[in-house]
CSV table of C-alpha atoms and ligand atoms in Angstrom, one decimal:
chain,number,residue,atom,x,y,z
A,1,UNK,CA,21.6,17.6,92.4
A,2,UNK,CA,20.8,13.5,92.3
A,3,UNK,CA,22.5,12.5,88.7
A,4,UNK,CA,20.6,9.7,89.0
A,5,UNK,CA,17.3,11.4,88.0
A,6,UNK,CA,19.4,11.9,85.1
A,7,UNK,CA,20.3,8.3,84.2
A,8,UNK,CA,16.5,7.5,84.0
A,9,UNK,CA,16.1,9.3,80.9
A,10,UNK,CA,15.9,6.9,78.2
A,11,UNK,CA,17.9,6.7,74.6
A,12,UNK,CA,18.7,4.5,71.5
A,13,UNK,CA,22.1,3.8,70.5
A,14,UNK,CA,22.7,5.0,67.1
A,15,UNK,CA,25.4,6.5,64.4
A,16,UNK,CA,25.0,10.5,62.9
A,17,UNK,CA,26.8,9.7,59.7
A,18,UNK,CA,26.9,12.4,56.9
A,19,UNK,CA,29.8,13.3,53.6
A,20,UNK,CA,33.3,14.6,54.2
A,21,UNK,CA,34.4,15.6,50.8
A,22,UNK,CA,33.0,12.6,49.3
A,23,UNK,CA,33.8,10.0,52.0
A,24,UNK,CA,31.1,8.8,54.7
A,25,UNK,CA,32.4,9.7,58.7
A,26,UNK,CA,30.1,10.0,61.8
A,27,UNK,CA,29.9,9.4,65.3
A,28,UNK,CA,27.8,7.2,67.8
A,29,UNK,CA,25.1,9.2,69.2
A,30,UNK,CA,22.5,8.5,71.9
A,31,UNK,CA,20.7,11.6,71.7
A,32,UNK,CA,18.7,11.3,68.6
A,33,UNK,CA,14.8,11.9,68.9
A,34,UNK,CA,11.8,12.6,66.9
A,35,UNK,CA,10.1,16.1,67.7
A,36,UNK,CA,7.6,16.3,65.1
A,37,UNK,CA,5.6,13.7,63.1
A,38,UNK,CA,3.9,16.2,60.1
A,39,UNK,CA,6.6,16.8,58.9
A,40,UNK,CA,8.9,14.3,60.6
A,41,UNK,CA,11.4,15.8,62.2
A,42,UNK,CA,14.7,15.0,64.3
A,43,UNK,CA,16.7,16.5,66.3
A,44,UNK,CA,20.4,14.8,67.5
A,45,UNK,CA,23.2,17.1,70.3
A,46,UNK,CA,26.7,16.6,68.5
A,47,UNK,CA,29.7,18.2,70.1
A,48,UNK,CA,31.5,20.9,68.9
A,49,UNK,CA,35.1,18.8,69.4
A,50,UNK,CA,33.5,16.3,67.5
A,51,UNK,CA,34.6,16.1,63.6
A,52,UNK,CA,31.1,15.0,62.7
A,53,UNK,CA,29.5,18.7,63.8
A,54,UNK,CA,32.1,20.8,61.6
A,55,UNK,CA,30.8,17.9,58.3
A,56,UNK,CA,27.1,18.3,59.3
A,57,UNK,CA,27.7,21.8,59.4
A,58,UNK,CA,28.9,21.7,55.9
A,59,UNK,CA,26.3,19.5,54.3
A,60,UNK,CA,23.4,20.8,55.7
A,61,UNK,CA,22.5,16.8,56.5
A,62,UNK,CA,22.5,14.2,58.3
A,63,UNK,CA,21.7,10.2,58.9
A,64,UNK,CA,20.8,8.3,61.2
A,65,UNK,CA,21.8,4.3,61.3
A,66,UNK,CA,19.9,2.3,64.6
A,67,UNK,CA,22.2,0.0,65.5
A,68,UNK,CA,20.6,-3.3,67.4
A,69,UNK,CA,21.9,-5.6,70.1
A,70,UNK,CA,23.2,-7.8,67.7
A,71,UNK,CA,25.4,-5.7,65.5
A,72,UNK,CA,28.9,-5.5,65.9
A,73,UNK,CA,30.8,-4.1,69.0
A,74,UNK,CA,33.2,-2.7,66.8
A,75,UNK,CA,30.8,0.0,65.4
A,76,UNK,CA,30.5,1.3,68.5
A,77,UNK,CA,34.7,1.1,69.1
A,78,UNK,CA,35.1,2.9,66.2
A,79,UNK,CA,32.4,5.2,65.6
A,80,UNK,CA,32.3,6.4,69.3
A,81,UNK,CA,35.6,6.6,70.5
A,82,UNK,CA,37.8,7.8,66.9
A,83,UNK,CA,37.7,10.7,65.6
A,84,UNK,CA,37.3,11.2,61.5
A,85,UNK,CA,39.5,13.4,61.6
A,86,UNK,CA,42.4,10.9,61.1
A,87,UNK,CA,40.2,7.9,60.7
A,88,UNK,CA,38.2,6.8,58.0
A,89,UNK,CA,35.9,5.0,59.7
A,90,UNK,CA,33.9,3.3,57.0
A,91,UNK,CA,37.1,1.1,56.3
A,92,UNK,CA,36.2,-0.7,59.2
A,93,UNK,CA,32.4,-0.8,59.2
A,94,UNK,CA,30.3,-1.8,56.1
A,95,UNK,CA,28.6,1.6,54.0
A,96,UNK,CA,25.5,1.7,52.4
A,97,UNK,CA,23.7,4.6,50.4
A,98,UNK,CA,21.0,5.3,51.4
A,99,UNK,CA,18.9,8.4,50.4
A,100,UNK,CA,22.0,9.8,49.0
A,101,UNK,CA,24.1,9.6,52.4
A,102,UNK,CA,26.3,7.1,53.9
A,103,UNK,CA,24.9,4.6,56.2
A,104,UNK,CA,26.1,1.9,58.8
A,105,UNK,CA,25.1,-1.5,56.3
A,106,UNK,CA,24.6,-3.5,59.3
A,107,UNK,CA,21.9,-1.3,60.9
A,108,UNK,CA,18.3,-1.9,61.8
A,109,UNK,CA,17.0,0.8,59.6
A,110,UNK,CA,18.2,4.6,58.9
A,111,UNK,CA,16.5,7.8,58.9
A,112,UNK,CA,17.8,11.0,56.0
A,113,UNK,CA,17.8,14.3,57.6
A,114,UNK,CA,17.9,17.9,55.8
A,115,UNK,CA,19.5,20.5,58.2
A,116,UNK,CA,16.2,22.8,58.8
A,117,UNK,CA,17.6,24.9,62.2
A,118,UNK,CA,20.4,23.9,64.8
A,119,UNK,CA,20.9,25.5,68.4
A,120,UNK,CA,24.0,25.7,69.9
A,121,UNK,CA,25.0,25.2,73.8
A,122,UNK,CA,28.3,25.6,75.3
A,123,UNK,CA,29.4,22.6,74.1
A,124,UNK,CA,27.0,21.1,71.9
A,125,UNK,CA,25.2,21.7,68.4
A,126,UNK,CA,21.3,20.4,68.2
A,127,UNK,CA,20.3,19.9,64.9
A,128,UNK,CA,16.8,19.5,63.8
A,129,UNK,CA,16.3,17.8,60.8
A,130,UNK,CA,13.5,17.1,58.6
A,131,UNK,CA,13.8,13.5,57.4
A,132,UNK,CA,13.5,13.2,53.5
A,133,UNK,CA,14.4,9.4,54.0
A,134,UNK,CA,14.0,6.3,56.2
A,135,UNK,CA,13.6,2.3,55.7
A,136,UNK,CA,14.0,-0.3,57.9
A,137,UNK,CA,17.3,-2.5,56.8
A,138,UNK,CA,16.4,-6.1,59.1
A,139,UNK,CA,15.2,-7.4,62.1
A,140,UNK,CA,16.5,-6.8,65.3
A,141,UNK,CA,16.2,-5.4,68.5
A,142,UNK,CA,17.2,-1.6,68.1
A,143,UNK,CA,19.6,-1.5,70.9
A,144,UNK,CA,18.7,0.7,73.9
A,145,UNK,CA,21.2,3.2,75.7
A,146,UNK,CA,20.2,0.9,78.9
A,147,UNK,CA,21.0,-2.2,77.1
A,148,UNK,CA,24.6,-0.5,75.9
A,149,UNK,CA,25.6,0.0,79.3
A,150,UNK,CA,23.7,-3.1,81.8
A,151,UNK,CA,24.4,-5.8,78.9
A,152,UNK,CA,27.5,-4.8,76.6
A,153,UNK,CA,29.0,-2.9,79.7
A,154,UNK,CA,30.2,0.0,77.3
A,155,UNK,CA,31.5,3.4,78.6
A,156,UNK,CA,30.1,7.3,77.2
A,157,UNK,CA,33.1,9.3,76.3
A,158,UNK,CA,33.6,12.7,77.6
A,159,UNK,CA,31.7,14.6,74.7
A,160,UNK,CA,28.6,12.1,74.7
A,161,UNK,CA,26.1,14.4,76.5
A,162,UNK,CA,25.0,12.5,79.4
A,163,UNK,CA,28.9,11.9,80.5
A,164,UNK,CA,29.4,12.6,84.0
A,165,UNK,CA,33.2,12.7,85.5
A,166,UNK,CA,33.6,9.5,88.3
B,201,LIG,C1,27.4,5.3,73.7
B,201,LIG,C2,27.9,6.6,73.2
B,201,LIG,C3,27.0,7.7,73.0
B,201,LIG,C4,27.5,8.9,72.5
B,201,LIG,N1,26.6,10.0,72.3
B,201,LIG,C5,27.0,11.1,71.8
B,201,LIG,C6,26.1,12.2,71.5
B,201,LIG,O1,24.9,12.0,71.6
B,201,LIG,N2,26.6,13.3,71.0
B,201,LIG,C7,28.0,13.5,70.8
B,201,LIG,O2,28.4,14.6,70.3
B,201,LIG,N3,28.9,12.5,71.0
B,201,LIG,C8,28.4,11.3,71.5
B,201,LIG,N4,29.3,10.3,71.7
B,201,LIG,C9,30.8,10.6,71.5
B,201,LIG,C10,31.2,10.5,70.0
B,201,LIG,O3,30.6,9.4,69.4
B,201,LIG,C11,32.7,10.4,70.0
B,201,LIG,O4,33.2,11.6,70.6
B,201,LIG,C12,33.3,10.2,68.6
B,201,LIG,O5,34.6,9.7,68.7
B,201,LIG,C13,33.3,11.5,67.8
B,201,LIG,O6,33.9,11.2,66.5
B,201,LIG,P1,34.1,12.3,65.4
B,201,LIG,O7,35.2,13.2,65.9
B,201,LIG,O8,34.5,11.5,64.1
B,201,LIG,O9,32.9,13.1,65.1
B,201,LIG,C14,28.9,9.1,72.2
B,201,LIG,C15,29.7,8.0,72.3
B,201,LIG,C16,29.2,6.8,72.8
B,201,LIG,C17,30.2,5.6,72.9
């Protein structure tokens, strides 16, 4: 199999933020897509290792913050490669409410999900999720999954689902 058929597949950069007992945690995720228009609905792959799953799992939602080429690298350092587990990772990047869930400030806009069905794999959760909220937050380029990598030169960790071992 050519992995490089794979790396033509095309993605945002974003953050799946949700509640942990009253304080906002998430994760970088580039798998985030729409699947429906009437109703809108999303659906985003979220490890099973990964902290955010077992909070999504017990809030029965989701957000998504699109993060563009000009927000800060350090999002991405601390949303995508700490866990919430012993981080709380909005002390480092600015929260907003928004549609009654916690939100990356900085973002280009955010979509509110309701947990409506979820799938699992062997190692990862898909949830679909009706959004019950979205606005767009400023202007900027939402940053691509392409741009991540040939422009920031950032690295997928191991549970990001299109990590491949060297
Ligand atoms: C560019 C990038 C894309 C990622 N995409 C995903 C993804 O789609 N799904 C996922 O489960 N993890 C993904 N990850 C990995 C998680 O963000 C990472 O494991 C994070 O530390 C988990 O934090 P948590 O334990 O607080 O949930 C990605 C990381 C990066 C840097």
């Amino acid at each position: 199999m050519n992995n490089n058929a794979l790396y033509q597949l095309s993605y945002g950069v974003y953050v799946v933020s949700t509640w942990d007992k009253g304080r906002g945690t998430g994760c970088i995720a580039n798998s985030a897509m729409q699947i429906t228009s009437q109703p809108a609905t999303i659906a985003v792959s979220i490890n099973h290792d990964n902290y955010t799953n077992q909070c999504i799992q017990d809030t029965g939602k989701f957000a998504i913050s699109i993060l563009g080429e000009h927000c800060n690298p350090g999002v991405i350092g601390t949303f995508g490669f700490k866990s919430g587990r012993d981080n709380n990772k909005f002390d480092e990047v600015q929260q907003a409410v928004k549609g009654f869930l916690p939100v990356v400030a900085d973002a280009c806009g955010y979509i509110v999900c309701e947990v409506i069905d979820k799938m699992e794999t062997s190692t990862h959760t898909v949830f679909l999720g009706k959004v019950l909220d979205a606005d767009v937050l400023k202007q900027d380029v939402p940053m691509t999954y392409a741009y991540y990598h040939n422009v920031i030169k950032g690295k997928s960790p191991k549970n990001a689902p299109t990590y491949i071992a060297e």
